[in-house]
Structure formats: structure tokens, C-alpha cells
XYZ file of C-alpha atoms in Angstrom:
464
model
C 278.388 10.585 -181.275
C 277.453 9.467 -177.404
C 280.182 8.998 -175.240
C 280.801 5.766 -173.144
C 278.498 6.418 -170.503
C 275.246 7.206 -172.364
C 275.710 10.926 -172.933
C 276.259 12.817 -176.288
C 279.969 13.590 -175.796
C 280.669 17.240 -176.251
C 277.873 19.585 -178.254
C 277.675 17.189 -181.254
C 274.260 17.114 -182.219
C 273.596 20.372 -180.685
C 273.248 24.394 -181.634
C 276.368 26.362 -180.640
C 275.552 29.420 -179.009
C 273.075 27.641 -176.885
C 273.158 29.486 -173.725
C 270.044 28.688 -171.805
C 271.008 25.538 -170.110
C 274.365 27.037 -168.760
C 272.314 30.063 -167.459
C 269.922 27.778 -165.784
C 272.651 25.684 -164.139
C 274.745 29.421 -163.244
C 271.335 30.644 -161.401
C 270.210 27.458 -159.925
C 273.625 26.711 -158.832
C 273.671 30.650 -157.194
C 269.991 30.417 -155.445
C 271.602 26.978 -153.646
C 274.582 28.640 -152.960
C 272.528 31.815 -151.586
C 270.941 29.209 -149.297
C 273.554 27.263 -148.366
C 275.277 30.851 -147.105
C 271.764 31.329 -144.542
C 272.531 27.737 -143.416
C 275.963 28.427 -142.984
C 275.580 30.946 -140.078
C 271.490 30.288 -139.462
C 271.973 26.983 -138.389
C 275.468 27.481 -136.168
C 273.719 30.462 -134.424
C 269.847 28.280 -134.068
C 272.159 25.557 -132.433
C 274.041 28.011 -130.351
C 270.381 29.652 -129.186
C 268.662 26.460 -128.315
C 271.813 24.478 -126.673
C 274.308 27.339 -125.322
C 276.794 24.808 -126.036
C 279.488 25.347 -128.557
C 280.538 21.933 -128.175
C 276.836 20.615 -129.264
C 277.078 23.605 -132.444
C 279.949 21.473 -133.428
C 278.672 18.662 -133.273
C 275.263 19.151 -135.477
C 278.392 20.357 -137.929
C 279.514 16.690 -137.538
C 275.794 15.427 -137.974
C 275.307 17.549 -141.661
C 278.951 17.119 -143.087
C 279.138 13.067 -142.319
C 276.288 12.521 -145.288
C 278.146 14.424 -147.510
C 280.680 12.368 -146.959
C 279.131 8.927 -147.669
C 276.306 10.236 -150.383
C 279.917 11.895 -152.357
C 281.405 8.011 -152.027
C 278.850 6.414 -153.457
C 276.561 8.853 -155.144
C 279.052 9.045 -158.779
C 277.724 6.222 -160.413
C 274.023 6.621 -159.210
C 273.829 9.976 -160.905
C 274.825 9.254 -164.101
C 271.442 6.167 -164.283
C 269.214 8.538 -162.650
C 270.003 11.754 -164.480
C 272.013 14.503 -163.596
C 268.847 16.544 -163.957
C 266.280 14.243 -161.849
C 268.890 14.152 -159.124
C 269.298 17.768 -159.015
C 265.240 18.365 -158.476
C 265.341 15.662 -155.652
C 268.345 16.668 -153.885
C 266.828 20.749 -153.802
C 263.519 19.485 -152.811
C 264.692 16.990 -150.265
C 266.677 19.630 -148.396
C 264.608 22.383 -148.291
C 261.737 20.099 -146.819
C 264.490 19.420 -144.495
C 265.222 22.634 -143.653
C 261.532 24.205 -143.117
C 261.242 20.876 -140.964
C 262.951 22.563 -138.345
C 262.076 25.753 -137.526
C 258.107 24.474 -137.594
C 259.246 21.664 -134.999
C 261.004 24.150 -133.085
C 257.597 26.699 -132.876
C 255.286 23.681 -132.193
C 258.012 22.952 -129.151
C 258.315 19.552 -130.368
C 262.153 19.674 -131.721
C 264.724 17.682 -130.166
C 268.049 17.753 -130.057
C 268.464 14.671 -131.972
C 265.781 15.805 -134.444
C 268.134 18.957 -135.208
C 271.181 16.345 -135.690
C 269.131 14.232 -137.669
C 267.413 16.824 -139.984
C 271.162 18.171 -141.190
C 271.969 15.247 -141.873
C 269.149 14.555 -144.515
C 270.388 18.317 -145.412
C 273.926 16.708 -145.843
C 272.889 13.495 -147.617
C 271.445 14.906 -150.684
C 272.555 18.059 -150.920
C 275.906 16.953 -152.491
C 274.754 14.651 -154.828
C 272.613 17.776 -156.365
C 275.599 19.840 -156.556
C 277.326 17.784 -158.314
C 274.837 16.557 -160.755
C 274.728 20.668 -161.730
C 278.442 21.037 -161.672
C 279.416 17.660 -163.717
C 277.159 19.555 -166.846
C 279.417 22.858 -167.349
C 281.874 21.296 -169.676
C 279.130 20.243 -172.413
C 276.688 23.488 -171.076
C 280.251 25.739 -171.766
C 280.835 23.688 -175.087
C 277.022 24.638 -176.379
C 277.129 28.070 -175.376
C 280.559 28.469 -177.164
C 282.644 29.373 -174.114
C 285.903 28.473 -173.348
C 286.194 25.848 -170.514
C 288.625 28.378 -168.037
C 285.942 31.361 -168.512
C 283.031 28.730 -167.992
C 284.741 27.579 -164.579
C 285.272 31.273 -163.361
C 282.092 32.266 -164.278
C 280.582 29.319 -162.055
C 282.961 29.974 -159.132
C 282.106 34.163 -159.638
C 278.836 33.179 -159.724
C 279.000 31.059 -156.706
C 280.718 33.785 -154.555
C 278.785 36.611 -155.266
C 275.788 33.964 -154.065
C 277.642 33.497 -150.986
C 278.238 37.035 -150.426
C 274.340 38.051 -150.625
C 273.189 35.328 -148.970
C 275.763 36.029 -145.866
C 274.723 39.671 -145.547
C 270.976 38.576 -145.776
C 271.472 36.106 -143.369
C 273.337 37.922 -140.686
C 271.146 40.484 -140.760
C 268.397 38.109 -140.111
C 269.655 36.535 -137.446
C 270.174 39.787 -135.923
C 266.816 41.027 -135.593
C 264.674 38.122 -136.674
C 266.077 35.141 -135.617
C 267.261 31.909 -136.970
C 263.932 30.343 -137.412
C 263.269 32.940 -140.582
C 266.991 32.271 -142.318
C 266.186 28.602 -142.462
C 262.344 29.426 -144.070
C 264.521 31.447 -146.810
C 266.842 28.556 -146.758
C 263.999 26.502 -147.867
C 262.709 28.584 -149.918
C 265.529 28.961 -152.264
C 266.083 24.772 -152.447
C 262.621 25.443 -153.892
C 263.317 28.152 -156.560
C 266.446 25.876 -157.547
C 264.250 22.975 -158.414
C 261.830 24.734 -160.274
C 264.738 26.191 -162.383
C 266.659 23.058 -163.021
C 263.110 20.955 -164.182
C 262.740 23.949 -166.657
C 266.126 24.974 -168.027
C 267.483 21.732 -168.396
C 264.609 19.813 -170.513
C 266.047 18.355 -173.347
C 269.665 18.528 -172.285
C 270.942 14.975 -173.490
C 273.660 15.079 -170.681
C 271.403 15.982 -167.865
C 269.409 12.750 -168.773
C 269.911 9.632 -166.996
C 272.115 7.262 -168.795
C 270.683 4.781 -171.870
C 273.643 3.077 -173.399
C 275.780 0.444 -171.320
C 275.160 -2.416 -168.782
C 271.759 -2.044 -166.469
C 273.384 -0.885 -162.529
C 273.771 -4.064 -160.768
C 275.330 -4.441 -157.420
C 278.770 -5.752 -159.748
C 278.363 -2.806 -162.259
C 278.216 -0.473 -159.224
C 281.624 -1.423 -157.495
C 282.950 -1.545 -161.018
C 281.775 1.722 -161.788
C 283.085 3.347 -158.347
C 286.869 1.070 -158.530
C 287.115 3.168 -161.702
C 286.303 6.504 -159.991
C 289.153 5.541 -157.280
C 291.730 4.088 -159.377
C 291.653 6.928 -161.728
C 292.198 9.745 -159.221
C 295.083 7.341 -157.262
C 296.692 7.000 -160.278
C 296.457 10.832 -161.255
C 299.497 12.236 -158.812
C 298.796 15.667 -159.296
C 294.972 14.972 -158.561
C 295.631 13.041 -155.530
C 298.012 15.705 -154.176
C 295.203 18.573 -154.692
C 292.597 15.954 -153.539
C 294.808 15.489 -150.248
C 295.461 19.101 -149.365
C 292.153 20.140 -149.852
C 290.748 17.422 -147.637
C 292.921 19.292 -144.837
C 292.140 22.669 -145.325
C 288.499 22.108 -145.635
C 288.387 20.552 -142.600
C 290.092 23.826 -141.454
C 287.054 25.761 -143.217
C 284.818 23.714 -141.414
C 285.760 24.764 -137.954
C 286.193 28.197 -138.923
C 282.717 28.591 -140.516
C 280.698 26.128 -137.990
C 282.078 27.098 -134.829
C 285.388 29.587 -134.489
C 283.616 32.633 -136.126
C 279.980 32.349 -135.261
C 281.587 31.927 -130.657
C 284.459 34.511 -131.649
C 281.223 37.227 -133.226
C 279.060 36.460 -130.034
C 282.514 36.891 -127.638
C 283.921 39.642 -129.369
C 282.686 41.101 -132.387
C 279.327 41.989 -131.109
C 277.437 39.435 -132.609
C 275.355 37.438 -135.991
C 275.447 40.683 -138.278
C 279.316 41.215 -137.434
C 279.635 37.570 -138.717
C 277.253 38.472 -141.660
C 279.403 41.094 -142.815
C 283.004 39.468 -142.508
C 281.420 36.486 -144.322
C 279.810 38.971 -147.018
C 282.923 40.613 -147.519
C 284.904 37.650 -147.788
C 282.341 36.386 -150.497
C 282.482 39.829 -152.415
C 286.185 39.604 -152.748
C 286.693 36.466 -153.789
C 283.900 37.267 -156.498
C 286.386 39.875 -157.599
C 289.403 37.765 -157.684
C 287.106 35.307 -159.596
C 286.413 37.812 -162.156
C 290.016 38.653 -162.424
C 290.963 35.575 -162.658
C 288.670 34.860 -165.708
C 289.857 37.801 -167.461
C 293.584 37.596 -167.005
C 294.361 34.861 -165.100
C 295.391 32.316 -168.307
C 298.626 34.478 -168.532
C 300.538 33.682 -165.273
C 301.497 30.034 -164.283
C 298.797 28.412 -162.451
C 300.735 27.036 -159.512
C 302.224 30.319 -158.521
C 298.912 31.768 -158.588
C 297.657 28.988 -156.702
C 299.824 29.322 -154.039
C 300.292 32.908 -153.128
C 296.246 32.441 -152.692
C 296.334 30.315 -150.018
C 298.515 31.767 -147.992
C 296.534 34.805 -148.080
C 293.650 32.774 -147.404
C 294.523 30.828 -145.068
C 295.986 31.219 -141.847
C 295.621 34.704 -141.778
C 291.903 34.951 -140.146
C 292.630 32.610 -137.927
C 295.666 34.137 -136.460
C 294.023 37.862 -137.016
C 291.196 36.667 -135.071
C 292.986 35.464 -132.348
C 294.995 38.540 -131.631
C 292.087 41.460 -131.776
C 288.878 41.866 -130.339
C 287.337 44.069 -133.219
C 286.130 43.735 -135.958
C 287.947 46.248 -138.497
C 291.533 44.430 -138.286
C 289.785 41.058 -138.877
C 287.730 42.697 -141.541
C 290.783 44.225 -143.949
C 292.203 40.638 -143.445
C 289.302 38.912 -144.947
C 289.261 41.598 -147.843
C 292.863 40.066 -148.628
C 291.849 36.673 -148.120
C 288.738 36.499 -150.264
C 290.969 38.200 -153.361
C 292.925 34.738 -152.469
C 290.120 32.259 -152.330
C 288.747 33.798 -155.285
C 291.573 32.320 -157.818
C 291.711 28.844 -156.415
C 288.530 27.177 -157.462
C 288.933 28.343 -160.936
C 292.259 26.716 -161.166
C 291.193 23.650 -159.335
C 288.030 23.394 -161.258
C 289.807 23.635 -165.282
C 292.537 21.680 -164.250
C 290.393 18.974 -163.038
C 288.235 19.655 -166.568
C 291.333 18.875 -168.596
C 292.589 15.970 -166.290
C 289.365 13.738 -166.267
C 287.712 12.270 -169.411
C 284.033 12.526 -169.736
C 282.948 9.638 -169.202
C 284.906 8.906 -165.956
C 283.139 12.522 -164.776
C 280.711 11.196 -162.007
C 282.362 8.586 -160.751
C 285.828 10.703 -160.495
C 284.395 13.697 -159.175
C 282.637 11.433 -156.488
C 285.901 10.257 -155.068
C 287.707 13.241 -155.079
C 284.470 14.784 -153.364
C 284.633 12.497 -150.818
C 288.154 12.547 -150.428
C 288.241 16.821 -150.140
C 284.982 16.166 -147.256
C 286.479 13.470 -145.541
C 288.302 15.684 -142.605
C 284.952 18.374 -142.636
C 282.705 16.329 -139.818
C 285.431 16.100 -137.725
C 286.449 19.978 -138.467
C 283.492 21.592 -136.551
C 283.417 18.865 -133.845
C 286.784 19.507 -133.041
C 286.694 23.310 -132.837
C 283.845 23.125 -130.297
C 286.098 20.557 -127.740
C 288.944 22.442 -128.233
C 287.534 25.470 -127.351
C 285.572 24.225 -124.261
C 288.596 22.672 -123.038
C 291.601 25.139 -123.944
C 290.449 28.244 -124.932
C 288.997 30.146 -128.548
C 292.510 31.885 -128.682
C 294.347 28.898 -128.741
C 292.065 26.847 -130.444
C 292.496 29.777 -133.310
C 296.503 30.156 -133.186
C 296.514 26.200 -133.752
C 294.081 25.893 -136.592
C 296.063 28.861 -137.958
C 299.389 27.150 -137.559
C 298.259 24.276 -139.339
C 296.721 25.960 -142.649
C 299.954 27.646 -142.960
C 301.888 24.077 -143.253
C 299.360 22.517 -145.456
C 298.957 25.471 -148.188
C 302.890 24.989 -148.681
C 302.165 21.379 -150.806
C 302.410 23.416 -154.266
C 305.823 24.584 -153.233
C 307.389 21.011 -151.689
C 305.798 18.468 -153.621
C 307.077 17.989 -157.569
C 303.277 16.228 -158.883
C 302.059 19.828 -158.486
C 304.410 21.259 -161.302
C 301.813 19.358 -163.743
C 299.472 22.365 -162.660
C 301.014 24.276 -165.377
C 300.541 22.066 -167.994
C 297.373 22.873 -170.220
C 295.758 21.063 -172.783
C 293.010 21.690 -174.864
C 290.910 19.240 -174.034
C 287.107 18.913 -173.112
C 284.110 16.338 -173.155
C 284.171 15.745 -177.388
C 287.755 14.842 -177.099
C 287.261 11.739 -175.468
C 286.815 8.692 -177.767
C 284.218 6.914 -177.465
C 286.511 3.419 -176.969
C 288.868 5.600 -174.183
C 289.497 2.948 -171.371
C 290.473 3.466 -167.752
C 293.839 1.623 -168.235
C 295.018 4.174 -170.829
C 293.777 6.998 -168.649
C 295.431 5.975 -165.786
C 298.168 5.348 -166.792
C 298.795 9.012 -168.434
C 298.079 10.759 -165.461
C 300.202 8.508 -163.413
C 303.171 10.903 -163.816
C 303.590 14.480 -162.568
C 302.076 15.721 -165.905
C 298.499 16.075 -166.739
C 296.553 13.262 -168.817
C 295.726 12.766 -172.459
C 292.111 12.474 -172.432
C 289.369 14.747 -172.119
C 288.309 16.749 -168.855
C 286.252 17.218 -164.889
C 286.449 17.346 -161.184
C 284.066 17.849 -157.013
C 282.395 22.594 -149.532
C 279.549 19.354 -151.067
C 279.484 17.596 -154.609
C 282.481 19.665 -155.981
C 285.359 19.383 -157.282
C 288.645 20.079 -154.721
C 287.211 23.150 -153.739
C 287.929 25.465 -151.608
């Protein structure tokens, strides 16, 4: 049976117990993670070296997180024609060309600032188009291996963290006493190893091919396809309320991870491999409360869980950081935090399985993508004003203050008691005749929907 959209719905047709292509996608999907952690402080501290400016750090943050932006608009449909697993090898190879650009230019002596700008934001453009080509195949890679969709989703986020944790201890370390210019080679490097994995693993996946069935793209089909991507998640309360709240504390994340922590480790903390470690230790935690999560997490009601995460990781580094100088009161705070951050994308990522039928999945995790990355250009460019013009302390207390108002939405707002609804539901469900209208309409209360499932810091679902 092939779901509307051109892709075999569910594993009909397929082996059960077919594990390889959810492998592939777990250890592609952790090598790009791995490199996106040595971009995450490599870059910051390269811009920091070459400018001295953390206004102009901020604002090559601005220059990489715009693309994501606009590629996670308009990218849902595109994926689906060209292939989930062609657009993964392009976006991997794109970016790390992208990346090694930079360091060479910078060795010849013929970067420029504008070249730096302009090279994250090729970095930016595709990378989130490739992440989310990987991410929109777990529900039918989770339904051939024989794993239930809430393990499958922890497993990816656990995955992902203990990624971000390796890569953020190799890359501080690297900063420290090799430079930037060798984190963004390994960057490269690893965009590399992803593609190679993906071009392999995923041969012969009927949902990682591009699309057969249905009208050719024309400009017409394309605005039709992304209305439906829209109207579906405005419709879905619950959906637009996580989409909303996660568009404000990423752009939170964003000046935290772009500019607050990499100035507050060279002010105070002593420098990159202080930064490595509080970012590896963060990671490492929230690996654990990933893990945790998988194992036991189905027995307690999502929304509580939800919440008492983010307040834990939230405003707490921020406020921590502005109120010590060292880096052992910040660091126990982060240990806390990441065993917060590491239940949230699980729950964000099956409830946005069970909300969103399959054949809606690009185009509706494209527009809540874009929606949860709208705020994140403007999250590092702000940071670096603000703390050129009033201070880092200040700038921290009021980024603090405001994550601490926006992780209260679960407990204020009624759409978010929907959270707690499950269904079984995943990619087979769907009939093949399942039209927007319907699907709409039954998320357009506080409750979940009745169709099948999927979601969208770059091609995600909410995540956070």
C-alpha cells in the first residue's frame, strides 16, 4: 500500500526486524550532530579570534541561522520529489565543503569578513533540509526494525546528545591548543562520513526515495503543497502552542550558545576548554535523561514531565552564570539542566509522531521548523549588542528572566493538556484517501488528532 505522497506507508511490503536503515540514519544523524557540536563553539571562538568583536560573533550567528530559516519554509515539499535520501547526501556534502572553505581561505590570508558571513550561511541553507530529510524516516525506519515509536524517538534524541557531548569535549579541547582552523577541518570531515553513510545504508529504502505517485511539482503544486504544511499545524492548537514556545526559547539557546558562553569562558571561566566541558557535560546529562526517559518515561504524564524540564533547563545557566565567576557552580547547574533537556525532545518528538499523518510529514515538519528557528538569527545578534552596550551580567539576568516566563506555557495555557493524550498511531495508520480537511479539523481542539504521526536547533521537529 503507498501512502498519498508516493511512499510505502508504514513497513508494508517490508521485513520486520529490519534494523540497518534505522542504524544508518542513528549514526549518520550522530557524526552531523558530532560536527555540528565543533561548529557550535569552533566557529563563535574563529569569529571571536579574527574580529575581537562580540558584536560581529553575533552577527555571523545571524548570517548561519537566517538560511535555516528560509531553506525550513520552503524546503518540506522539495524533499519529498527529490528524496529524503538524495537530499541528505547533498545537504552533508554541501556543508562540509562549506566548512573546509574557510579555514583554507583564512591560511591563504584571503578570507573576508563577508566571506565568513557568507560561508555559514551556505552552512545554514542546507544543513536543515538534510536533517530533516534523516529525521522525517524514523517512524517507517522504527516500524521496520520493530520498535516502538516513543523508544525510536529517545533513542534518536540519546543518540543525538551523546553526539553533542563528544563532539563539545573534542572541540574545546581543540580550540584550546590547536585552534579553530582544525575544529572546522573535523567539522568537514564528519559532513563527509555522514554522506557516505546515508548513500549506503539507505539504498533501497522506499521512503528515502524521492516521490513517484501524485502531480509533477509545479510552481501551483508547490504553494499547495506548503498551504497544507501551514494550515495543518495552525489548526493543530496544541502544535502551534509547542511550535510558539519553542520559537522563543531557541532563540534564547541561540544567544547562549553563539555568544553569552563562548565571551562569559574567555571573561571568566578561563577560556574554549572551560566552554568545552560545560557544553560536554550538559550533552552527557541530557543523554542520561534521554535514556531514562526511554525506559520509564511512558509512565508519568507527559506535560508534567515536560515542564519541570524546562525550568531546570532554562533560566538557571543564565542566572548561575551571571552571579559567579567559576566554573564549578555553573558546572553542577548544567548537570541539572541537561537531566532537563534530556526529556523534552523525546516528548516533543512522539507527540508530534502521533499528531501528524504521514503524508503531511515534510511539509508539516517544515513549518513548524521554521516556525521553532524563526527568533534564532536574531538570538545571537542580540546577545552581542546587548552586551557591548549594557553589560554580559545584565545581558545574562535578562535572557534568564525571560526563559523563566516562557517555559511556564504548559502550566497557563489549556491546548497543552492534549500532551497527555496518546494514541497509537504511526505512518501505516494513515489511509491512503486521509485529506487535510479531516486532519485539521481533529487537531483543531485541545486534544490530539486522529490520523497517523511526525514533527522539526535545524530541520527538526520543536526541539529543544
Amino acid at each position: 500500500m503507498t501512502a498519498p505522497g508516493g511512499h510505502e506507508a508504514g513497513t508494508a511490503g517490508t521485513r520486520k526486524g529490519d534494523r540497518v536503515p534505522l542504524a544508518t540514519v542513528l549514526t549518520a544523524n550522530a557524526i552531523s550532530v558530532t560536527g555540528n557540536s565543533l561548529t557550535l563553539i569552533g566557529v563563535p571562538w574563529f569569529a571571536l579570534e579574527t574580529t575581537g568583536s562580540p558584536g560581529k560573533a553575533g552577527l555571523v550567528a545571524f548570517c548561519a541561522a537566517v538560511p535555516v530559516v528560509l531553506a525550513a519554509i520552503a524546503g518540506g515539499p522539495v524533499i519529498d520529489r527529490l528524496g529524503r535520501r538524495r537530499v541528505g547526501i547533498a545537504s552533508d556534502l554541501i556543508c562540509g565543503l562549506a566548512l573546509a572553505a574557510i579555514p583554507l581561505l583564512h591560511q591563504s590570508g584571503a578570507l573576508r569578513f563577508w566571506m565568513l558571513c557568507a560561508l555559514m550561511a551556505v552552512t545554514g541553507l542546507f544543513h536543515a533540509p538534510g536533517e530533516m530529510a534523516r529525521h522525517v524516516l524514523v517512524p517507517d525506519l522504527a516500524g521496520r526494525a520493530g520498535t516502538s515509536l516513543t523508544r525510536a524517538a529517545s533513542l534518536y534524541d540519546a543518540v543525538a546528545r551523546g553526539a553533542r557531548m563528544t563532539g563539545a569535549a573534542i572541540a574545546g579541547l581543540l580550540v584550546a591548543f590547536m585552534g579553530p582552523d582544525t575544529v572546522l577541518y573535523l567539522d568537514a570531515a564528519t559532513f563527509a562520513v555522514s554522506a557516505l553513510l546515508v548513500t549506503v545504508g539507505l539504498r533501497g529504502v522506499p521512503s528515502a526515495e524521492p516521490m513517484r505517485d501524485g502531480p509533477r511539482l509545479s510552481p501551483a503544486r508547490y504553494r499547495a503543497d506548503l498551504r497544507e504544511g501551514y494550515t495543518f499545524l495552525f489548526r493543530a492548537r496544541l502544535l502551534l502552542g509547542i511550535t510558539v514556545m519553542v520559537m522563543v526559547t531557541n532563540g534564547l539557546n541561540q544567544s547562549w550558545s553563539s555568544v553569552l558562553l563562548p565571551v562569559h569562558a574567555r571573561e571568566e571561566l578561563g577560556g574554549p576548554a572551560s566552554q568545552g566541558l560545560l557544553v560536554s557535560v550538559f550533552a552527557g546529562c541530557a543523554l542520561a535523561g534521554a535514556l531514562l526517559y526511554g525506559a520509564v518515561g511512558e509512565r508519568f504524564p507527559r506535560r508534567a514531565v515536560f515542564t519541570v524540564g524546562f525550568l531546570l533547563c532554562g533560566a538557571p545557566p543564565y542566572l548561575v552564570a551571571a552571579l559567579t565567576e567559576t566554573t564549578a557552580p555553573l558546572l553542577v547547574t548544567v548537570v541539572a539542566a541537561g537531566f532537563g533537556a534530556g526529556v523534552l525532545n523525546p516528548i516533543l518528538t512522539t507527540v508530534m509522531y502521533e499528531q501528524v499523518p504521514d503524508a503531511l510529514r515534510s511539509r508539516v515538519m517544515g513549518a513548524s521548523t521554521a516556525g521553532v528557528l524563526l527568533t534564532t538569527p536574531l538570538g545571537g545578534l542580540a546577545a552581542g549588542l546587548l552586551v557591548e552596550r549594557v553589560g554580559l551580567t545584565a545581558t545574562l539576568l535578562g535572557i534568564g528572566a525571560l526563559y523563566f516566563l516562557a517555559t511556564l506555557s504548559p502550566m497557563v495555557f489549556p491546548a497543552w493538556r492534549g500532551m497527555d493524550t496518546t494514541r497509537r498511531t504511526g505512518p501505516a495508520d494513515a489511509p491512503a484517501d486521509a485529506s487535510l480537511d479531516a486532519s485539521a479539523e481533529d487537531v483543531s481542539s485541545s486534544g490530539p488528532s486522529t490520523p497517523a504521526p511526525v514533527p522539526g536547533p535545524g530541520g527538526t521537529p520543536p526541539r529543544r
